Short mmCIF file of N, CA and C in Angstrom, two decimals:
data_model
loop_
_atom_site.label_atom_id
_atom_site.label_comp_id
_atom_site.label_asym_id
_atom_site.label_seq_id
_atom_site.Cartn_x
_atom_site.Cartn_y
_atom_site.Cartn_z
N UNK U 1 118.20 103.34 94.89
CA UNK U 1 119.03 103.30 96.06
C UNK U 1 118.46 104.26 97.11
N UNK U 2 117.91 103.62 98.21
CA UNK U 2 117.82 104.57 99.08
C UNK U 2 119.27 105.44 100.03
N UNK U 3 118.52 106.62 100.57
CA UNK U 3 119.09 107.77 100.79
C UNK U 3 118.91 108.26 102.29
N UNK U 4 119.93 108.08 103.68
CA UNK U 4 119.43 109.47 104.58
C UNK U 4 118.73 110.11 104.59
N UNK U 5 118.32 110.58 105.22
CA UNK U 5 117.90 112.16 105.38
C UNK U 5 118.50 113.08 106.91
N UNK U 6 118.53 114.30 106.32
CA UNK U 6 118.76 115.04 107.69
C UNK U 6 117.86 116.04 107.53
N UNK U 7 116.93 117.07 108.31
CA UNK U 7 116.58 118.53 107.96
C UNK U 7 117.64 119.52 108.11
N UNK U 8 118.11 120.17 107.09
CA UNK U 8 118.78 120.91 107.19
C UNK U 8 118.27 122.43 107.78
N UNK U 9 116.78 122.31 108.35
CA UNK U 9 116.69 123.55 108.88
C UNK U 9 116.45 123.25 110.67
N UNK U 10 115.49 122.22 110.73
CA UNK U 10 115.64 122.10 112.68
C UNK U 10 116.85 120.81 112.72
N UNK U 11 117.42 120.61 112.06
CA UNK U 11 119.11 119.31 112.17
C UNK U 11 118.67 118.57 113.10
N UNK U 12 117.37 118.24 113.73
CA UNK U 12 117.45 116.50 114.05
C UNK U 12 116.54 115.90 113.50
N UNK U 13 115.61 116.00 112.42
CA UNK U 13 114.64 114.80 112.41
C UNK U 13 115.53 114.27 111.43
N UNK U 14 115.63 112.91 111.46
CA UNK U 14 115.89 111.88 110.55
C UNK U 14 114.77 111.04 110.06
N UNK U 15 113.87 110.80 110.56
CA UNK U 15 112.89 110.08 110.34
C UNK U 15 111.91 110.54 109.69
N UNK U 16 110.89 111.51 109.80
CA UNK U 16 109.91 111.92 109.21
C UNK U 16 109.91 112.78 108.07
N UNK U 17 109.27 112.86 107.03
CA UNK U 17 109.09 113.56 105.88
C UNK U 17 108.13 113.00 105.08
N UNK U 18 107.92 114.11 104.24
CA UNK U 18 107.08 113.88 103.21
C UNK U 18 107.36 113.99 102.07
N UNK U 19 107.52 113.41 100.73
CA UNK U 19 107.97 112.99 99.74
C UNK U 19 106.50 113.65 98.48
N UNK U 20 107.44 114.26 97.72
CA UNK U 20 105.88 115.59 96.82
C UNK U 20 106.90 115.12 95.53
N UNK U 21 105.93 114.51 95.08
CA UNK U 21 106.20 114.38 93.65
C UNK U 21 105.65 115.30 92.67
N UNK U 22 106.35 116.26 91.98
CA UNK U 22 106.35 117.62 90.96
C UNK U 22 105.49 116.89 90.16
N UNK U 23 104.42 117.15 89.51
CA UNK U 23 104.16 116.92 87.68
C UNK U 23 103.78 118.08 87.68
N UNK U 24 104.66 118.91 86.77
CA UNK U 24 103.86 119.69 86.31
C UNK U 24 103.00 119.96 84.68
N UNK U 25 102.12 120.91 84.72
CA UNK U 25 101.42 120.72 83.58
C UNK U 25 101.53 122.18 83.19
N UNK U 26 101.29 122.29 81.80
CA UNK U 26 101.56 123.30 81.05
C UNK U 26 100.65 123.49 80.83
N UNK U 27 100.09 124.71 80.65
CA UNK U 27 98.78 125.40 80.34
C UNK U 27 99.22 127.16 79.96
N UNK U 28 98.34 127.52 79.02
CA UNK U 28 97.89 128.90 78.54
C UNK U 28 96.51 129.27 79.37
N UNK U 29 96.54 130.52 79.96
CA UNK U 29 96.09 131.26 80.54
C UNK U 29 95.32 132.56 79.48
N UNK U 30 93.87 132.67 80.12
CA UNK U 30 93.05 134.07 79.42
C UNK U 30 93.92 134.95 80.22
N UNK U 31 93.88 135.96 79.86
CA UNK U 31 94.77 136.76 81.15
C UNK U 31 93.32 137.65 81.96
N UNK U 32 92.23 137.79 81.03
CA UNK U 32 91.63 138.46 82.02
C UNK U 32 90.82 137.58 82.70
N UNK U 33 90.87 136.28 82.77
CA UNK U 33 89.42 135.78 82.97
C UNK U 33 90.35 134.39 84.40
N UNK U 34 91.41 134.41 83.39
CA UNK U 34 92.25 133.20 84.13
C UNK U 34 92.05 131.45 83.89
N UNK U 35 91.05 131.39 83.05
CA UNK U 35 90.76 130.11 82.85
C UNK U 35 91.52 129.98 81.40
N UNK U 36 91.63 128.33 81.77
CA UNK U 36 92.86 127.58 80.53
C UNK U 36 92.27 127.68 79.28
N UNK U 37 93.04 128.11 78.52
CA UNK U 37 92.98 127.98 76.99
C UNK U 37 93.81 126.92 76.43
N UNK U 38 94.82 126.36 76.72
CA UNK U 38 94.93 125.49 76.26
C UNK U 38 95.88 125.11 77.07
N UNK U 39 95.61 123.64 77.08
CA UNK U 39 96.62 122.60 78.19
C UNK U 39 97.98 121.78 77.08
N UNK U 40 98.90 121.98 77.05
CA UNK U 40 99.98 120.91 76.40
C UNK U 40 99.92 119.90 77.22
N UNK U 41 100.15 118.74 76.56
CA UNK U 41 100.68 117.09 76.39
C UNK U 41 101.85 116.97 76.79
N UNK U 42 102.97 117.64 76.06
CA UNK U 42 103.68 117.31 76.30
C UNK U 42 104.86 118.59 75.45
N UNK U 43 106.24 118.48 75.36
CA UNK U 43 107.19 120.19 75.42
C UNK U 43 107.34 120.54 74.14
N UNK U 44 106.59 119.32 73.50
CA UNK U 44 106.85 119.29 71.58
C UNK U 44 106.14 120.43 71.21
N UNK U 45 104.85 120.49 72.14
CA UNK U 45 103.74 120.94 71.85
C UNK U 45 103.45 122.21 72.28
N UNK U 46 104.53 122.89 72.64
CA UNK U 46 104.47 124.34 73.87
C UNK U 46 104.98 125.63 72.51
N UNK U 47 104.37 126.54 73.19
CA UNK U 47 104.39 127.61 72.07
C UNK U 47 105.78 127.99 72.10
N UNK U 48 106.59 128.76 70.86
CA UNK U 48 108.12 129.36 71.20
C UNK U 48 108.09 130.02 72.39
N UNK U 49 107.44 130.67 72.80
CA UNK U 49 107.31 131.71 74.32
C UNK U 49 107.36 131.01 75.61
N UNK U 50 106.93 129.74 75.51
CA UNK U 50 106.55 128.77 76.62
C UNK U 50 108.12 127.95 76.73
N UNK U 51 108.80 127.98 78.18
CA UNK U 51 110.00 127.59 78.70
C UNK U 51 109.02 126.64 79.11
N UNK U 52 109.45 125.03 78.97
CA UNK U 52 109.46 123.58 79.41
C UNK U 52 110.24 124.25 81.08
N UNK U 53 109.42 123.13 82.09
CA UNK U 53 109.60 123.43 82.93
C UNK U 53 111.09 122.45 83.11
N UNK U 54 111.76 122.94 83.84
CA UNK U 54 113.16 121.90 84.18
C UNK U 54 113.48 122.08 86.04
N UNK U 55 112.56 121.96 86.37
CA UNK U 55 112.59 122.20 88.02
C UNK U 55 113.46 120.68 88.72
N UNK U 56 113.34 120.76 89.97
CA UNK U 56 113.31 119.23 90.40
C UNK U 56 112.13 118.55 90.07
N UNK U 57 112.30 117.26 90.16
CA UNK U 57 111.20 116.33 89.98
C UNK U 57 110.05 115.91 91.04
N UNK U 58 111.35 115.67 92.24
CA UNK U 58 110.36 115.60 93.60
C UNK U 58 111.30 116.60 94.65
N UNK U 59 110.44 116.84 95.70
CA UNK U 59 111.00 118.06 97.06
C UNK U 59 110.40 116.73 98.39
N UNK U 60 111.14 117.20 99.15
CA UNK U 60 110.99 116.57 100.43
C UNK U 60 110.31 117.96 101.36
N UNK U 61 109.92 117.32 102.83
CA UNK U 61 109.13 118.12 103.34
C UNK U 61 109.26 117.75 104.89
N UNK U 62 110.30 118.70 106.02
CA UNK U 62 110.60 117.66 106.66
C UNK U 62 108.96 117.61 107.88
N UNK U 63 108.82 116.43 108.31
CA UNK U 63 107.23 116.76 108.89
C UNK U 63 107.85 117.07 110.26
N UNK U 64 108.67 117.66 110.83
CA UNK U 64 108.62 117.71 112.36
C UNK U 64 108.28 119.34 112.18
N UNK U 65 109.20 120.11 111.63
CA UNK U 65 109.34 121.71 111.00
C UNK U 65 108.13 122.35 110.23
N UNK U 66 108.28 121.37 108.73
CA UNK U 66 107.54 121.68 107.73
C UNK U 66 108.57 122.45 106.46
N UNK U 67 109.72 122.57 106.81
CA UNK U 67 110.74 123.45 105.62
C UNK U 67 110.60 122.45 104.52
N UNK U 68 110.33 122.75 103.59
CA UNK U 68 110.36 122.17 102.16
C UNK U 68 111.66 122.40 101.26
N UNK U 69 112.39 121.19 100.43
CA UNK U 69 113.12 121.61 100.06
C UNK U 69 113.61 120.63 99.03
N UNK U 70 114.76 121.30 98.09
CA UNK U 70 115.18 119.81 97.23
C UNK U 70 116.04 118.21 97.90
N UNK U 71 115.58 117.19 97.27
CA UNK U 71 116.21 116.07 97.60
C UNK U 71 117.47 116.21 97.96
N UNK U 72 117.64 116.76 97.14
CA UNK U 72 119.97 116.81 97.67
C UNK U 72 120.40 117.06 98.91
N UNK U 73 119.13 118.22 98.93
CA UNK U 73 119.80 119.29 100.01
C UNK U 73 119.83 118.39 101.34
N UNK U 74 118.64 117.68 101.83
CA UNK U 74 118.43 116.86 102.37
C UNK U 74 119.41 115.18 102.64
N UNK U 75 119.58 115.13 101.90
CA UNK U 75 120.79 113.99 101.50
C UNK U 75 122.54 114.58 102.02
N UNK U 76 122.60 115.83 101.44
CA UNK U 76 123.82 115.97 101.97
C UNK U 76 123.56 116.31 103.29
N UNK U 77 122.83 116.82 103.58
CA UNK U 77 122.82 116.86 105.19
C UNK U 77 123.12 115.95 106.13
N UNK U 78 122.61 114.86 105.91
CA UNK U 78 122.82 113.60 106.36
C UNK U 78 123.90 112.60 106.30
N UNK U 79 124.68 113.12 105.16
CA UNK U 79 126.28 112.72 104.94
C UNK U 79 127.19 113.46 105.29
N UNK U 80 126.45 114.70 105.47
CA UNK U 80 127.71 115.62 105.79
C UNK U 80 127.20 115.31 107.68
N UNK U 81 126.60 114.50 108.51
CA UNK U 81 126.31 114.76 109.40
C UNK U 81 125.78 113.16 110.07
N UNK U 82 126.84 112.13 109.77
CA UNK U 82 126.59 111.14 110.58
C UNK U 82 125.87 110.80 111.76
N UNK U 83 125.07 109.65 111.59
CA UNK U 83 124.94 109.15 112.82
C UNK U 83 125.90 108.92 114.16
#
């Protein structure tokens, strides 16, 4: 179902944005060197120490501004703020 948009930081673009789809990837870090030691697949596979990421999935980006932010935030803006 598509969705509005409003920027909730300059409150008029309706139209433009950019749509950033999150993947993120899990990786172990050398600490002195900084290169990956080991990349996970997937959260089965993450050490007890390692928190699975639970972020948003995708962020919007409004292109007139540039404020980045979550989907919602964006959405209610636009409901809370009729045409």
């Amino acid at each position: 179902m598509a969705n509005a948009y409003l920027c909730p930081n300059c409150k008029t673009n309706r139209t433009r944005f950019n749509i950033i789809d999150q993947v993120p990837q899990s990786v172990k870090l050398d600490p002195a060197t900084g290169s990956v030691v080991n990349q996970y697949n997937s959260n089965e596979e993450l050490d007890p120490f390692h928190i699975p990421y639970n972020g948003a999935s995708k962020l919007i980006q409004c292109a007139a501004c540039g404020v980045v932010g979550e989907e919602e935030t964006f959405i209610k803006r636009a409901q809370n703020n009729p045409l």
